[in-house]
PDB file of C-alpha atoms and ligand atoms in Angstrom:
ATOM      1  CA  UNK A 141      35.579  75.419 113.230  1.00 56.00           C
ATOM      2  CA  UNK A 142      36.829  77.470 116.015  1.00 69.00           C
ATOM      3  CA  UNK A 143      39.835  76.015 115.784  1.00 73.00           C
ATOM      4  CA  UNK A 144      40.833  76.427 111.805  1.00 69.00           C
ATOM      5  CA  UNK A 145      39.572  80.425 112.784  1.00 75.00           C
ATOM      6  CA  UNK A 146      41.945  80.861 114.846  1.00 71.00           C
ATOM      7  CA  UNK A 147      44.665  79.514 112.650  1.00 67.00           C
ATOM      8  CA  UNK A 148      43.609  82.000 110.137  1.00 67.00           C
ATOM      9  CA  UNK A 149      43.559  85.043 112.049  1.00 68.00           C
ATOM     10  CA  UNK A 150      46.438  84.357 113.660  1.00 64.00           C
ATOM     11  CA  UNK A 151      48.020  83.635 110.397  1.00 62.00           C
ATOM     12  CA  UNK A 152      46.382  86.999 108.923  1.00 62.00           C
ATOM     13  CA  UNK A 153      47.750  88.567 111.425  1.00 61.00           C
ATOM     14  CA  UNK A 154      51.368  87.843 110.836  1.00 57.00           C
ATOM     15  CA  UNK A 155      51.222  88.168 106.994  1.00 56.00           C
ATOM     16  CA  UNK A 156      49.412  91.786 107.850  1.00 55.00           C
ATOM     17  CA  UNK A 157      52.589  92.897 110.119  1.00 55.00           C
ATOM     18  CA  UNK A 158      54.676  90.926 108.126  1.00 51.00           C
ATOM     19  CA  UNK A 159      53.748  93.496 105.437  1.00 52.00           C
ATOM     20  CA  UNK A 160      53.322  96.328 107.652  1.00 59.00           C
ATOM     21  CA  UNK A 161      57.271  95.784 108.377  1.00 75.00           C
ATOM     22  CA  UNK A 162      59.514  98.729 106.788  1.00 87.00           C
ATOM     23  CA  UNK A 163      61.519  96.379 104.026  1.00 96.00           C
ATOM     24  CA  UNK A 164      65.023  96.789 104.153  1.00 98.00           C
ATOM     25  CA  UNK A 165      67.022  98.068 101.006  1.00 98.00           C
ATOM     26  CA  UNK A 166      70.863  98.173 100.571  1.00 98.00           C
ATOM     27  CA  UNK A 167      72.090 100.100  97.831  1.00 98.00           C
ATOM     28  CA  UNK A 168      75.700 100.177  96.491  1.00 98.00           C
ATOM     29  CA  UNK A 169      76.675 103.150  94.895  1.00 98.00           C
ATOM     30  CA  UNK A 170      78.895 104.454  93.194  1.00 98.00           C
ATOM     31  CA  UNK A 171      80.427 107.735  95.145  1.00 97.00           C
ATOM     32  CA  UNK A 172      80.005 111.404  94.743  1.00 97.00           C
ATOM     33  CA  UNK A 173      82.077 112.277  91.306  1.00 97.00           C
ATOM     34  CA  UNK A 174      79.996 113.906  89.198  1.00 97.00           C
ATOM     35  CA  UNK A 175      76.272 116.138  89.909  1.00 97.00           C
ATOM     36  CA  UNK A 176      74.548 113.886  88.438  1.00 97.00           C
ATOM     37  CA  UNK A 177      75.223 111.285  90.690  1.00 97.00           C
ATOM     38  CA  UNK A 178      74.685 113.515  93.154  1.00 96.00           C
ATOM     39  CA  UNK A 179      70.873 113.354  92.287  1.00 96.00           C
ATOM     40  CA  UNK A 180      70.766 110.753  91.429  1.00 97.00           C
ATOM     41  CA  UNK A 181      71.596 109.582  95.244  1.00 97.00           C
ATOM     42  CA  UNK A 182      69.666 112.186  96.324  1.00 97.00           C
ATOM     43  CA  UNK A 183      67.048 110.717  94.418  1.00 97.00           C
ATOM     44  CA  UNK A 184      66.832 107.670  95.474  1.00 98.00           C
ATOM     45  CA  UNK A 185      67.468 108.921  99.483  1.00 98.00           C
ATOM     46  CA  UNK A 186      63.499 110.816  98.799  1.00 97.00           C
ATOM     47  CA  UNK A 187      62.561 107.836  96.683  1.00 97.00           C
ATOM     48  CA  UNK A 188      63.052 105.233  99.871  1.00 98.00           C
ATOM     49  CA  UNK A 189      61.856 108.041 102.538  1.00 98.00           C
ATOM     50  CA  UNK A 190      58.152 108.274 100.356  1.00 98.00           C
ATOM     51  CA  UNK A 191      58.157 104.653 100.568  1.00 98.00           C
ATOM     52  CA  UNK A 192      59.207 103.810 104.022  1.00 97.00           C
ATOM     53  CA  UNK A 193      62.119 101.627 102.759  1.00 98.00           C
ATOM     54  CA  UNK A 194      64.725 101.387 105.484  1.00 98.00           C
ATOM     55  CA  UNK A 195      67.574 102.316 102.608  1.00 98.00           C
ATOM     56  CA  UNK A 196      71.228 100.982 103.631  1.00 98.00           C
ATOM     57  CA  UNK A 197      72.681 103.405 101.205  1.00 98.00           C
ATOM     58  CA  UNK A 198      76.785 102.750 100.647  1.00 98.00           C
ATOM     59  CA  UNK A 199      78.934 105.180  98.557  1.00 98.00           C
ATOM     60  CA  UNK A 200      82.323 103.770  97.464  1.00 98.00           C
ATOM     61  CA  UNK A 201      83.949 106.362  96.161  1.00 97.00           C
ATOM     62  CA  UNK A 202      84.614 105.128  92.898  1.00 97.00           C
ATOM     63  CA  UNK A 203      86.361 101.860  94.537  1.00 98.00           C
ATOM     64  CA  UNK A 204      85.161  98.403  93.101  1.00 97.00           C
ATOM     65  CA  UNK A 205      87.117  96.219  96.167  1.00 98.00           C
ATOM     66  CA  UNK A 206      85.538  98.468  98.313  1.00 98.00           C
ATOM     67  CA  UNK A 207      81.338  98.517  96.821  1.00 98.00           C
ATOM     68  CA  UNK A 208      82.233  94.656  96.751  1.00 98.00           C
ATOM     69  CA  UNK A 209      82.521  94.523 100.518  1.00 98.00           C
ATOM     70  CA  UNK A 210      79.379  96.626 101.222  1.00 98.00           C
ATOM     71  CA  UNK A 211      77.524  94.233  99.230  1.00 98.00           C
ATOM     72  CA  UNK A 212      79.056  91.511 100.983  1.00 98.00           C
ATOM     73  CA  UNK A 213      77.593  93.752 103.923  1.00 98.00           C
ATOM     74  CA  UNK A 214      74.460  93.900 102.366  1.00 98.00           C
ATOM     75  CA  UNK A 215      73.956  90.052 102.381  1.00 98.00           C
ATOM     76  CA  UNK A 216      75.426  89.118 106.114  1.00 98.00           C
ATOM     77  CA  UNK A 217      72.427  91.367 107.322  1.00 98.00           C
ATOM     78  CA  UNK A 218      69.867  89.814 105.437  1.00 98.00           C
ATOM     79  CA  UNK A 219      68.763  93.121 103.879  1.00 98.00           C
ATOM     80  CA  UNK A 220      64.739  91.726 101.864  1.00 98.00           C
ATOM     81  CA  UNK A 221      66.583  93.212  98.622  1.00 98.00           C
ATOM     82  CA  UNK A 222      70.431  94.612  97.525  1.00 98.00           C
ATOM     83  CA  UNK A 223      70.304  97.451  94.655  1.00 98.00           C
ATOM     84  CA  UNK A 224      73.880  98.896  92.015  1.00 98.00           C
ATOM     85  CA  UNK A 225      75.107 101.109  90.523  1.00 98.00           C
ATOM     86  CA  UNK A 226      77.785  98.635  89.492  1.00 98.00           C
ATOM     87  CA  UNK A 227      81.113 101.162  89.988  1.00 98.00           C
ATOM     88  CA  UNK A 228      83.040  99.021  86.236  1.00 98.00           C
ATOM     89  CA  UNK A 229      81.129  96.175  85.012  1.00 98.00           C
ATOM     90  CA  UNK A 230      84.572  93.253  85.969  1.00 97.00           C
ATOM     91  CA  UNK A 231      84.130  91.118  88.981  1.00 98.00           C
ATOM     92  CA  UNK A 232      81.092  90.520  89.752  1.00 98.00           C
ATOM     93  CA  UNK A 233      80.065  86.749  89.417  1.00 98.00           C
ATOM     94  CA  UNK A 234      81.218  85.300  93.468  1.00 98.00           C
ATOM     95  CA  UNK A 235      78.953  87.956  95.009  1.00 98.00           C
ATOM     96  CA  UNK A 236      76.284  87.801  93.050  1.00 98.00           C
ATOM     97  CA  UNK A 237      76.125  83.927  93.467  1.00 98.00           C
ATOM     98  CA  UNK A 238      76.642  84.558  97.149  1.00 98.00           C
ATOM     99  CA  UNK A 239      73.437  87.701  97.042  1.00 98.00           C
ATOM    100  CA  UNK A 240      71.489  84.208  95.219  1.00 98.00           C
ATOM    101  CA  UNK A 241      72.852  81.776  97.477  1.00 98.00           C
ATOM    102  CA  UNK A 242      71.642  84.063 100.606  1.00 98.00           C
ATOM    103  CA  UNK A 243      68.106  83.943  98.480  1.00 98.00           C
ATOM    104  CA  UNK A 244      68.724  88.585  98.270  1.00 98.00           C
ATOM    105  CA  UNK A 245      67.234  89.191  95.365  1.00 98.00           C
ATOM    106  CA  UNK A 246      69.950  91.308  93.511  1.00 98.00           C
ATOM    107  CA  UNK A 247      68.890  95.166  91.024  1.00 98.00           C
ATOM    108  CA  UNK A 248      71.232  96.423  88.626  1.00 98.00           C
ATOM    109  CA  UNK A 249      70.523 100.543  88.135  1.00 98.00           C
ATOM    110  CA  UNK A 250      71.916 102.855  86.482  1.00 97.00           C
ATOM    111  CA  UNK A 251      75.447 101.439  85.665  1.00 98.00           C
ATOM    112  CA  UNK A 252      76.206  97.324  84.357  1.00 98.00           C
ATOM    113  CA  UNK A 253      77.990  94.455  85.373  1.00 98.00           C
ATOM    114  CA  UNK A 254      79.267  91.416  83.072  1.00 97.00           C
ATOM    115  CA  UNK A 255      77.983  88.892  84.940  1.00 97.00           C
ATOM    116  CA  UNK A 256      74.747  86.005  84.079  1.00 98.00           C
ATOM    117  CA  UNK A 257      71.801  87.933  83.764  1.00 97.00           C
ATOM    118  CA  UNK A 258      70.098  84.559  86.365  1.00 97.00           C
ATOM    119  CA  UNK A 259      72.476  86.843  88.621  1.00 98.00           C
ATOM    120  CA  UNK A 260      69.946  89.408  88.860  1.00 98.00           C
ATOM    121  CA  UNK A 261      66.315  89.797  88.305  1.00 98.00           C
ATOM    122  CA  UNK A 262      66.306  93.437  86.457  1.00 98.00           C
ATOM    123  CA  UNK A 263      68.243  96.497  84.952  1.00 98.00           C
ATOM    124  CA  UNK A 264      66.928  99.745  85.376  1.00 98.00           C
ATOM    125  CA  UNK A 265      69.143 102.151  83.332  1.00 98.00           C
ATOM    126  CA  UNK A 266      69.183 104.040  80.373  1.00 97.00           C
ATOM    127  CA  UNK A 267      70.647 103.244  77.174  1.00 98.00           C
ATOM    128  CA  UNK A 268      75.013 104.605  77.581  1.00 98.00           C
ATOM    129  CA  UNK A 269      75.878 103.506  73.070  1.00 98.00           C
ATOM    130  CA  UNK A 270      72.180 105.295  71.900  1.00 98.00           C
ATOM    131  CA  UNK A 271      73.413 108.515  74.141  1.00 98.00           C
ATOM    132  CA  UNK A 272      76.844 108.363  71.733  1.00 98.00           C
ATOM    133  CA  UNK A 273      75.172 107.688  69.184  1.00 98.00           C
ATOM    134  CA  UNK A 274      73.264 111.289  69.788  1.00 98.00           C
ATOM    135  CA  UNK A 275      76.238 113.306  70.789  1.00 98.00           C
ATOM    136  CA  UNK A 276      77.685 111.195  67.330  1.00 98.00           C
ATOM    137  CA  UNK A 277      75.040 112.689  64.734  1.00 98.00           C
ATOM    138  CA  UNK A 278      74.183 116.038  65.959  1.00 98.00           C
ATOM    139  CA  UNK A 279      78.296 116.756  65.424  1.00 98.00           C
ATOM    140  CA  UNK A 280      77.949 115.002  62.171  1.00 98.00           C
ATOM    141  CA  UNK A 281      75.698 117.246  61.136  1.00 98.00           C
ATOM    142  CA  UNK A 282      76.627 120.431  62.911  1.00 98.00           C
ATOM    143  CA  UNK A 283      80.168 119.880  61.177  1.00 98.00           C
ATOM    144  CA  UNK A 284      78.913 118.629  58.230  1.00 98.00           C
ATOM    145  CA  UNK A 285      81.135 115.188  58.517  1.00 98.00           C
ATOM    146  CA  UNK A 286      84.287 117.712  58.991  1.00 98.00           C
ATOM    147  CA  UNK A 287      86.156 117.166  62.486  1.00 98.00           C
ATOM    148  CA  UNK A 288      88.686 116.549  64.195  1.00 98.00           C
ATOM    149  CA  UNK A 289      88.230 115.597  67.914  1.00 98.00           C
ATOM    150  CA  UNK A 290      89.443 115.005  70.932  1.00 98.00           C
ATOM    151  CA  UNK A 291      87.717 113.056  73.242  1.00 98.00           C
ATOM    152  CA  UNK A 292      87.637 112.892  77.562  1.00 98.00           C
ATOM    153  CA  UNK A 293      86.270 109.547  78.336  1.00 98.00           C
ATOM    154  CA  UNK A 294      84.521 109.006  81.959  1.00 98.00           C
ATOM    155  CA  UNK A 295      86.515 106.139  84.895  1.00 98.00           C
ATOM    156  CA  UNK A 296      87.827 103.185  82.781  1.00 97.00           C
ATOM    157  CA  UNK A 297      86.351 100.449  83.209  1.00 97.00           C
ATOM    158  CA  UNK A 298      82.574 101.510  83.122  1.00 98.00           C
ATOM    159  CA  UNK A 299      79.814 100.225  81.309  1.00 98.00           C
ATOM    160  CA  UNK A 300      79.411 104.140  80.405  1.00 98.00           C
ATOM    161  CA  UNK A 301      82.547 104.845  78.854  1.00 98.00           C
ATOM    162  CA  UNK A 302      82.158 101.526  77.407  1.00 98.00           C
ATOM    163  CA  UNK A 303      79.032 101.931  75.401  1.00 98.00           C
ATOM    164  CA  UNK A 304      79.668 106.280  74.559  1.00 98.00           C
ATOM    165  CA  UNK A 305      82.321 105.676  72.847  1.00 98.00           C
ATOM    166  CA  UNK A 306      81.190 102.876  71.525  1.00 98.00           C
ATOM    167  CA  UNK A 307      77.686 104.747  70.469  1.00 98.00           C
ATOM    168  CA  UNK A 308      79.623 107.729  69.219  1.00 98.00           C
ATOM    169  CA  UNK A 309      82.712 105.838  67.416  1.00 98.00           C
ATOM    170  CA  UNK A 310      79.705 103.758  65.393  1.00 98.00           C
ATOM    171  CA  UNK A 311      78.467 106.961  63.923  1.00 98.00           C
ATOM    172  CA  UNK A 312      81.368 109.464  63.420  1.00 98.00           C
ATOM    173  CA  UNK A 313      83.375 106.303  61.605  1.00 98.00           C
ATOM    174  CA  UNK A 314      80.979 106.536  59.022  1.00 98.00           C
ATOM    175  CA  UNK A 315      82.367 110.049  57.550  1.00 98.00           C
ATOM    176  CA  UNK A 316      85.638 109.850  55.950  1.00 97.00           C
ATOM    177  CA  UNK A 317      86.802 112.939  57.719  1.00 98.00           C
ATOM    178  CA  UNK A 318      85.435 112.802  61.071  1.00 98.00           C
ATOM    179  CA  UNK A 319      88.063 111.455  63.668  1.00 97.00           C
ATOM    180  CA  UNK A 320      89.151 111.169  67.610  1.00 98.00           C
ATOM    181  CA  UNK A 321      92.224 113.116  67.368  1.00 98.00           C
ATOM    182  CA  UNK A 322      93.584 112.465  70.792  1.00 98.00           C
ATOM    183  CA  UNK A 323      91.200 110.375  73.547  1.00 98.00           C
ATOM    184  CA  UNK A 324      91.841 110.922  77.362  1.00 98.00           C
ATOM    185  CA  UNK A 325      90.641 109.924  80.862  1.00 98.00           C
ATOM    186  CA  UNK A 326      88.664 112.334  82.797  1.00 98.00           C
ATOM    187  CA  UNK A 327      87.118 109.709  85.433  1.00 98.00           C
ATOM    188  CA  UNK A 328      83.944 111.632  84.919  1.00 98.00           C
ATOM    189  CA  UNK A 329      84.845 114.553  87.426  1.00 98.00           C
ATOM    190  CA  UNK A 330      84.561 117.900  86.706  1.00 98.00           C
ATOM    191  CA  UNK A 331      88.862 118.079  87.900  1.00 98.00           C
ATOM    192  CA  UNK A 332      89.607 114.585  85.627  1.00 98.00           C
ATOM    193  CA  UNK A 333      88.562 117.054  83.118  1.00 98.00           C
ATOM    194  CA  UNK A 334      90.610 119.988  83.819  1.00 98.00           C
ATOM    195  CA  UNK A 335      93.287 117.890  83.740  1.00 98.00           C
ATOM    196  CA  UNK A 336      93.191 116.268  80.952  1.00 98.00           C
ATOM    197  CA  UNK A 337      91.688 118.980  78.712  1.00 98.00           C
ATOM    198  CA  UNK A 338      94.912 121.026  80.251  1.00 98.00           C
ATOM    199  CA  UNK A 339      97.230 117.920  78.943  1.00 97.00           C
ATOM    200  CA  UNK A 340      95.573 118.209  75.536  1.00 98.00           C
ATOM    201  CA  UNK A 341      95.833 122.449  75.071  1.00 98.00           C
ATOM    202  CA  UNK A 342      99.845 121.514  75.278  1.00 97.00           C
ATOM    203  CA  UNK A 343     100.185 118.668  72.525  1.00 97.00           C
ATOM    204  CA  UNK A 344      98.052 120.366  70.446  1.00 97.00           C
ATOM    205  CA  UNK A 345      99.085 123.846  70.650  1.00 97.00           C
ATOM    206  CA  UNK A 346      95.820 125.067  71.502  1.00 97.00           C
ATOM    207  CA  UNK A 347      93.996 122.595  69.921  1.00 98.00           C
ATOM    208  CA  UNK A 348      94.911 123.001  66.477  1.00 96.00           C
ATOM    209  CA  UNK A 349      92.679 121.306  64.249  1.00 96.00           C
ATOM    210  CA  UNK A 350      90.581 120.577  66.879  1.00 98.00           C
ATOM    211  CA  UNK A 351      86.575 121.206  65.994  1.00 98.00           C
ATOM    212  CA  UNK A 352      85.047 119.937  68.778  1.00 98.00           C
ATOM    213  CA  UNK A 353      84.920 118.150  72.511  1.00 98.00           C
ATOM    214  CA  UNK A 354      83.083 115.162  72.575  1.00 98.00           C
ATOM    215  CA  UNK A 355      83.246 114.951  76.766  1.00 99.00           C
ATOM    216  CA  UNK A 356      81.477 111.948  78.993  1.00 98.00           C
ATOM    217  CA  UNK A 357      79.853 113.445  81.243  1.00 98.00           C
ATOM    218  CA  UNK A 358      79.061 117.244  81.541  1.00 98.00           C
ATOM    219  CA  UNK A 359      81.242 117.568  84.383  1.00 98.00           C
ATOM    220  CA  UNK A 360      84.279 116.523  82.917  1.00 98.00           C
ATOM    221  CA  UNK A 361      83.153 119.436  79.672  1.00 98.00           C
ATOM    222  CA  UNK A 362      82.410 121.386  82.601  1.00 98.00           C
ATOM    223  CA  UNK A 363      86.898 122.086  83.822  1.00 98.00           C
ATOM    224  CA  UNK A 364      87.947 121.348  80.575  1.00 98.00           C
ATOM    225  CA  UNK A 365      85.761 124.758  79.836  1.00 98.00           C
ATOM    226  CA  UNK A 366      87.926 126.352  82.759  1.00 98.00           C
ATOM    227  CA  UNK A 367      90.564 124.920  80.572  1.00 98.00           C
ATOM    228  CA  UNK A 368      90.498 125.867  77.476  1.00 98.00           C
ATOM    229  CA  UNK A 369      88.931 129.775  79.202  1.00 98.00           C
ATOM    230  CA  UNK A 370      91.995 129.946  81.147  1.00 98.00           C
ATOM    231  CA  UNK A 371      94.086 129.433  77.501  1.00 98.00           C
ATOM    232  CA  UNK A 372      92.543 132.099  76.311  1.00 98.00           C
ATOM    233  CA  UNK A 373      90.194 129.946  73.882  1.00 98.00           C
ATOM    234  CA  UNK A 374      86.695 130.449  72.626  1.00 97.00           C
ATOM    235  CA  UNK A 375      85.130 126.456  73.767  1.00 98.00           C
ATOM    236  CA  UNK A 376      81.270 126.089  72.121  1.00 98.00           C
ATOM    237  CA  UNK A 377      82.163 129.036  68.980  1.00 97.00           C
ATOM    238  CA  UNK A 378      86.033 127.650  67.985  1.00 97.00           C
ATOM    239  CA  UNK A 379      85.331 124.071  69.249  1.00 98.00           C
ATOM    240  CA  UNK A 380      81.684 123.151  69.957  1.00 98.00           C
ATOM    241  CA  UNK A 381      81.020 120.188  72.584  1.00 98.00           C
ATOM    242  CA  UNK A 382      78.903 117.044  73.281  1.00 98.00           C
ATOM    243  CA  UNK A 383      78.220 115.287  76.277  1.00 98.00           C
ATOM    244  CA  UNK A 384      76.077 114.042  78.558  1.00 98.00           C
ATOM    245  CA  UNK A 385      73.661 114.346  81.903  1.00 98.00           C
ATOM    246  CA  UNK A 386      71.834 117.136  81.471  1.00 97.00           C
ATOM    247  CA  UNK A 387      72.631 118.668  84.644  1.00 97.00           C
ATOM    248  CA  UNK A 388      72.548 122.647  85.608  1.00 96.00           C
ATOM    249  CA  UNK A 389      75.867 123.288  84.854  1.00 97.00           C
ATOM    250  CA  UNK A 390      75.903 123.010  81.345  1.00 98.00           C
ATOM    251  CA  UNK A 391      72.272 124.678  80.576  1.00 97.00           C
ATOM    252  CA  UNK A 392      74.130 127.369  82.092  1.00 97.00           C
ATOM    253  CA  UNK A 393      77.597 127.134  80.112  1.00 98.00           C
ATOM    254  CA  UNK A 394      74.921 126.835  77.252  1.00 98.00           C
ATOM    255  CA  UNK A 395      73.481 129.987  78.085  1.00 97.00           C
ATOM    256  CA  UNK A 396      76.983 131.212  78.514  1.00 98.00           C
ATOM    257  CA  UNK A 397      78.156 130.399  74.603  1.00 98.00           C
ATOM    258  CA  UNK A 398      80.174 128.254  76.320  1.00 98.00           C
ATOM    259  CA  UNK A 399      78.652 124.048  75.243  1.00 98.00           C
ATOM    260  CA  UNK A 400      77.108 123.142  72.727  1.00 98.00           C
ATOM    261  CA  UNK A 401      74.458 120.292  72.813  1.00 98.00           C
ATOM    262  CA  UNK A 402      73.971 117.403  75.756  1.00 98.00           C
ATOM    263  CA  UNK A 403      72.150 114.361  75.725  1.00 98.00           C
ATOM    264  CA  UNK A 404      70.221 114.518  79.074  1.00 95.00           C
ATOM    265  CA  UNK A 405      70.113 111.444  81.824  1.00 95.00           C
ATOM    266  CA  UNK A 406      67.689 110.748  83.322  1.00 95.00           C
ATOM    267  CA  UNK A 407      68.353 111.435  87.305  1.00 95.00           C
ATOM    268  CA  UNK A 408      64.758 111.042  89.543  1.00 94.00           C
ATOM    269  CA  UNK A 409      64.959 107.625  88.118  1.00 96.00           C
ATOM    270  CA  UNK A 410      64.118 106.657  91.944  1.00 97.00           C
ATOM    271  CA  UNK A 411      60.965 105.572  92.041  1.00 97.00           C
ATOM    272  CA  UNK A 412      61.339 103.099  88.484  1.00 97.00           C
ATOM    273  CA  UNK A 413      63.992 101.460  90.455  1.00 98.00           C
ATOM    274  CA  UNK A 414      61.548 100.723  94.007  1.00 98.00           C
ATOM    275  CA  UNK A 415      59.382 100.106  91.222  1.00 97.00           C
ATOM    276  CA  UNK A 416      60.234  97.431  90.371  1.00 98.00           C
ATOM    277  CA  UNK A 417      61.884  95.803  93.493  1.00 98.00           C
ATOM    278  CA  UNK A 418      58.996  96.262  95.069  1.00 98.00           C
ATOM    279  CA  UNK A 419      57.030  94.650  93.310  1.00 97.00           C
ATOM    280  CA  UNK A 420      59.479  92.037  93.113  1.00 98.00           C
ATOM    281  CA  UNK A 421      58.742  91.449  97.091  1.00 98.00           C
ATOM    282  CA  UNK A 422      55.869  91.570  96.474  1.00 97.00           C
ATOM    283  CA  UNK A 423      55.431  88.145  93.967  1.00 97.00           C
ATOM    284  CA  UNK A 424      55.611  89.794  90.318  1.00 96.00           C
ATOM    285  CA  UNK A 425      58.411  87.799  88.589  1.00 95.00           C
ATOM    286  CA  UNK A 426      58.098  88.925  84.725  1.00 93.00           C
ATOM    287  CA  UNK A 427      60.131  91.535  84.149  1.00 92.00           C
ATOM    288  CA  UNK A 428      61.922  92.527  81.567  1.00 95.00           C
ATOM    289  CA  UNK A 429      65.516  92.092  82.035  1.00 96.00           C
ATOM    290  CA  UNK A 430      66.626  95.578  80.895  1.00 98.00           C
ATOM    291  CA  UNK A 431      63.884  98.324  81.575  1.00 97.00           C
ATOM    292  CA  UNK A 432      65.208 101.236  80.073  1.00 97.00           C
ATOM    293  CA  UNK A 433      65.301 104.937  80.820  1.00 95.00           C
ATOM    294  CA  UNK A 434      64.399 107.328  77.832  1.00 92.00           C
ATOM    295  CA  UNK A 435      67.875 109.682  77.136  1.00 90.00           C
ATOM    296  CA  UNK A 436      66.495 113.294  75.195  1.00 92.00           C
ATOM    297  CA  UNK A 437      68.859 115.817  73.624  1.00 94.00           C
ATOM    298  CA  UNK A 438      69.238 119.004  74.894  1.00 96.00           C
ATOM    299  CA  UNK A 439      71.018 122.709  73.077  1.00 96.00           C
ATOM    300  CA  UNK A 440      70.936 125.826  73.934  1.00 96.00           C
ATOM    301  CA  UNK A 441      67.355 126.202  72.317  1.00 95.00           C
ATOM    302  CA  UNK A 442      65.845 125.212  75.516  1.00 94.00           C
ATOM    303  CA  UNK A 443      68.527 125.369  78.465  1.00 95.00           C
ATOM    304  CA  UNK A 444      66.462 128.622  79.651  1.00 94.00           C
ATOM    305  CA  UNK A 445      63.031 126.055  80.222  1.00 93.00           C
ATOM    306  CA  UNK A 446      65.566 123.171  81.041  1.00 93.00           C
ATOM    307  CA  UNK A 447      66.632 124.594  84.242  1.00 92.00           C
ATOM    308  CA  UNK A 448      63.265 126.715  84.948  1.00 88.00           C
ATOM    309  CA  UNK A 449      61.666 123.231  84.713  1.00 80.00           C
ATOM    310  CA  UNK A 450      64.141 120.744  86.576  1.00 63.00           C
ATOM    311  CA  UNK A 451      63.403 123.664  89.620  1.00 54.00           C
ATOM    312  CA  UNK A 452      67.430 124.496  90.287  1.00 52.00           C
TER     313      UNK A 452
HETATM  314  C1  LIG B1774      75.225 107.378  83.660  1.00 93.39           C
HETATM  315  C2  LIG B1774      76.409 107.537  85.272  1.00 93.39           C
HETATM  316  C3  LIG B1774      77.296 107.736  84.672  1.00 93.39           C
HETATM  317  C4  LIG B1774      77.257 109.510  84.873  1.00 93.39           C
HETATM  318  C5  LIG B1774      78.429 110.245  84.998  1.00 93.39           C
HETATM  319  O1  LIG B1774      74.130 106.440  83.692  1.00 93.39           O
HETATM  320  O2  LIG B1774      76.564 105.968  85.332  1.00 93.39           O
HETATM  321  O3  LIG B1774      78.553 108.379  86.215  1.00 93.39           O
HETATM  322  O4  LIG B1774      77.274 110.099  83.044  1.00 93.39           O
HETATM  323  C6  LIG B1774      78.388 108.988  86.934  1.00 93.39           C
HETATM  324  O5  LIG B1774      77.930 111.803  85.761  1.00 93.39           O
HETATM  325  O6  LIG B1774      79.702 109.758  87.138  1.00 93.39           O
END
């Protein structure tokens, strides 16, 4: 009997040590292309710190190949779990299969992958298609369904670019007098948006017949607003603006009369991501494939409240 008690005590001690050992989680982040991304990265690092997680953070600088290499590195390091915010949706199957073969659970955060859902535990993200629909619906109402639109697209092949475009088009295509006149890539950066808009201003003789700018994120729109001001144009008045993210700069632009609407994308989602990861590591298995993060629409009416509430 004494021997049996000894075995149980040793086993319990090993379990305790195991539980006490800090979990090591690899996080493959997209880059630093936008204010939203920077806020999301900061939130992930702070939440990991709060939970005593040893976070291996990699920044792919918007380079899909570099991100795949980073995930391979996490696998080689035998981390406890891997979280990926994928730069683009394609090219993931082999790497996710390698993680599965190494018995390392993978969680997709923020964006999405075009791979067998059996290769990852769950995706924790907002609904980008809904964001596009909300933007399209707000614009249709604001223009009574009569508007020529310039679209600023995010990074090619990224899920938010694909779905925000689809969602927006699903709504505005229902109005015969609403049309996307120009669609230009801006890579989700302010510089990209400014460059794209400068080009469009030249091609449309100062945005003639353009009633609105639809931007897949706020940073590209903030760059576009700079270009419009430099050309003596009046964004927010002569051309309405709709975008996504809800970063501080867009609320300041709203208060200055330069922007009209933004769909907020929550950036403080580390708590949701690590909840799913740590519950999985503790043995929970019945997760929905998509843990949905809500999106809220904001206008100048609540811009000041948003700025103060989010402590910017
Ligand atoms: C969406 C996220 C997008 C943001 C952009 O979840 O992936 O990427 O809307 C960022 O600001 O570049």
